[in-house]
Amino acid sequence: MLTSKQRAYLRSLANSIDTIVHVGKGGMTDQITKQTADALKARELIKGKCLENSPLTSREAADMLAESTDSDVVIVIGSKFVLYKPNPDEPVIKLPKAKK
């Protein structure tokens, strides 16, 4: 679970990255789930988009991908969403510490 400070930090990092996951008219497929899992392992932070012809909303797609890849939804705005999953072996992104 991410804190609001951590979410804000990840949102700022996500501004400069490109959209690499596109959910289209086929909806959620195994190929999209695998592509998302591979991208999260390599990058930790990815941006996705629901195309206009998608049967899912961007919130539904983000929640489904987050559940299937065991990642966190950082933000959903319009048709775009951002997912984060730290790499257990070699973490690249250092999050601000959560207050206890």
PDB file of N, CA and C in Angstrom, residues 4 8 12 18-19 21-22 24-25 30 37 41-42 48-49 52-53 55 60 62-63 67-68 72 77 87 97 100:
ATOM      1  N   SER A   4       0.237   8.700   0.405  1.00  0.00           N
ATOM      2  CA  SER A   4      -0.035   9.791  -0.528  1.00  0.00           C
ATOM      3  C   SER A   4       1.267  10.468  -0.976  1.00  0.00           C
ATOM      4  N   ALA A   8       2.487  10.702  -4.832  1.00  0.00           N
ATOM      5  CA  ALA A   8       2.850  11.981  -5.446  1.00  0.00           C
ATOM      6  C   ALA A   8       4.236  11.886  -6.091  1.00  0.00           C
ATOM      7  N   SER A  12       5.059  12.155 -10.176  1.00  0.00           N
ATOM      8  CA  SER A  12       6.031  13.079 -10.765  1.00  0.00           C
ATOM      9  C   SER A  12       7.003  12.339 -11.687  1.00  0.00           C
ATOM     10  N   ASP A  18       6.800   7.182 -21.336  1.00  0.00           N
ATOM     11  CA  ASP A  18       5.870   6.945 -22.440  1.00  0.00           C
ATOM     12  C   ASP A  18       4.849   5.875 -22.065  1.00  0.00           C
ATOM     13  N   THR A  19       3.717   5.921 -22.732  1.00  0.00           N
ATOM     14  CA  THR A  19       2.673   4.916 -22.556  1.00  0.00           C
ATOM     15  C   THR A  19       3.100   3.657 -23.295  1.00  0.00           C
ATOM     16  N   VAL A  21       1.491   0.325 -22.437  1.00  0.00           N
ATOM     17  CA  VAL A  21       0.429  -0.680 -22.409  1.00  0.00           C
ATOM     18  C   VAL A  21      -0.835  -0.046 -22.965  1.00  0.00           C
ATOM     19  N   HIS A  22      -1.412  -0.699 -23.979  1.00  0.00           N
ATOM     20  CA  HIS A  22      -2.645  -0.205 -24.595  1.00  0.00           C
ATOM     21  C   HIS A  22      -3.709  -1.285 -24.511  1.00  0.00           C
ATOM     22  N   GLY A  24      -7.190  -2.321 -25.857  1.00  0.00           N
ATOM     23  CA  GLY A  24      -8.037  -1.973 -26.990  1.00  0.00           C
ATOM     24  C   GLY A  24      -9.362  -2.699 -26.986  1.00  0.00           C
ATOM     25  N   LYS A  25      -9.909  -2.915 -28.187  1.00  0.00           N
ATOM     26  CA  LYS A  25     -11.246  -3.480 -28.314  1.00  0.00           C
ATOM     27  C   LYS A  25     -11.329  -4.926 -27.845  1.00  0.00           C
ATOM     28  N   ASP A  30      -4.613 -12.254 -21.992  1.00  0.00           N
ATOM     29  CA  ASP A  30      -3.427 -12.809 -21.331  1.00  0.00           C
ATOM     30  C   ASP A  30      -2.159 -12.147 -21.841  1.00  0.00           C
ATOM     31  N   ALA A  37       3.280  -7.411 -16.890  1.00  0.00           N
ATOM     32  CA  ALA A  37       4.142  -8.022 -15.871  1.00  0.00           C
ATOM     33  C   ALA A  37       5.615  -7.904 -16.261  1.00  0.00           C
ATOM     34  N   LYS A  41       8.506  -5.602 -14.302  1.00  0.00           N
ATOM     35  CA  LYS A  41       9.755  -6.181 -13.801  1.00  0.00           C
ATOM     36  C   LYS A  41      10.961  -5.397 -14.308  1.00  0.00           C
ATOM     37  N   ALA A  42      10.895  -4.947 -15.557  1.00  0.00           N
ATOM     38  CA  ALA A  42      12.015  -4.229 -16.151  1.00  0.00           C
ATOM     39  C   ALA A  42      12.076  -2.772 -15.712  1.00  0.00           C
ATOM     40  N   GLY A  48      -0.140   3.193 -18.798  1.00  0.00           N
ATOM     41  CA  GLY A  48      -1.015   2.489 -19.726  1.00  0.00           C
ATOM     42  C   GLY A  48      -2.161   3.375 -20.169  1.00  0.00           C
ATOM     43  N   LYS A  49      -2.868   2.907 -21.195  1.00  0.00           N
ATOM     44  CA  LYS A  49      -3.980   3.683 -21.735  1.00  0.00           C
ATOM     45  C   LYS A  49      -5.078   2.750 -22.209  1.00  0.00           C
ATOM     46  N   GLU A  52     -10.327   4.227 -27.012  1.00  0.00           N
ATOM     47  CA  GLU A  52     -11.753   4.564 -27.053  1.00  0.00           C
ATOM     48  C   GLU A  52     -12.637   3.367 -27.342  1.00  0.00           C
ATOM     49  N   ASN A  53     -12.141   2.404 -28.102  1.00  0.00           N
ATOM     50  CA  ASN A  53     -12.960   1.241 -28.456  1.00  0.00           C
ATOM     51  C   ASN A  53     -12.857   0.106 -27.434  1.00  0.00           C
ATOM     52  N   PRO A  55     -13.764  -2.100 -24.202  1.00  0.00           N
ATOM     53  CA  PRO A  55     -14.992  -2.326 -23.429  1.00  0.00           C
ATOM     54  C   PRO A  55     -14.816  -1.977 -21.944  1.00  0.00           C
ATOM     55  N   GLU A  60     -11.174   0.255 -14.472  1.00  0.00           N
ATOM     56  CA  GLU A  60     -11.352  -1.199 -14.478  1.00  0.00           C
ATOM     57  C   GLU A  60     -10.095  -1.899 -14.993  1.00  0.00           C
ATOM     58  N   ALA A  62      -6.985  -0.730 -15.036  1.00  0.00           N
ATOM     59  CA  ALA A  62      -5.886  -0.554 -14.083  1.00  0.00           C
ATOM     60  C   ALA A  62      -6.046  -1.506 -12.898  1.00  0.00           C
ATOM     61  N   ASP A  63      -7.270  -1.621 -12.370  1.00  0.00           N
ATOM     62  CA  ASP A  63      -7.505  -2.514 -11.230  1.00  0.00           C
ATOM     63  C   ASP A  63      -7.269  -3.974 -11.606  1.00  0.00           C
ATOM     64  N   GLU A  67      -4.245  -6.224 -10.008  1.00  0.00           N
ATOM     65  CA  GLU A  67      -4.536  -7.459  -9.284  1.00  0.00           C
ATOM     66  C   GLU A  67      -3.785  -8.643  -9.893  1.00  0.00           C
ATOM     67  N   SER A  68      -3.760  -8.723 -11.215  1.00  0.00           N
ATOM     68  CA  SER A  68      -3.119  -9.873 -11.859  1.00  0.00           C
ATOM     69  C   SER A  68      -1.594  -9.811 -11.810  1.00  0.00           C
ATOM     70  N   ASP A  72       0.627  -1.893  -7.694  1.00  0.00           N
ATOM     71  CA  ASP A  72      -0.209  -0.838  -7.130  1.00  0.00           C
ATOM     72  C   ASP A  72      -0.620   0.134  -8.226  1.00  0.00           C
ATOM     73  N   ILE A  77      -6.156   8.858 -14.594  1.00  0.00           N
ATOM     74  CA  ILE A  77      -6.671  10.151 -15.059  1.00  0.00           C
ATOM     75  C   ILE A  77      -7.155   9.977 -16.490  1.00  0.00           C
ATOM     76  N   ASN A  87      10.904  -3.887  -8.104  1.00  0.00           N
ATOM     77  CA  ASN A  87      11.634  -5.085  -8.493  1.00  0.00           C
ATOM     78  C   ASN A  87      12.252  -5.669  -7.224  1.00  0.00           C
ATOM     79  N   LYS A  97      10.184   7.466   2.544  1.00  0.00           N
ATOM     80  CA  LYS A  97       9.805   6.594   3.650  1.00  0.00           C
ATOM     81  C   LYS A  97       8.399   6.919   4.135  1.00  0.00           C
ATOM     82  N   LYS A 100       5.326   6.234  10.372  1.00  0.00           N
ATOM     83  CA  LYS A 100       4.680   5.189  11.157  1.00  0.00           C
ATOM     84  C   LYS A 100       3.716   5.743  12.163  1.00  0.00           C
TER      85      LYS A 100
END
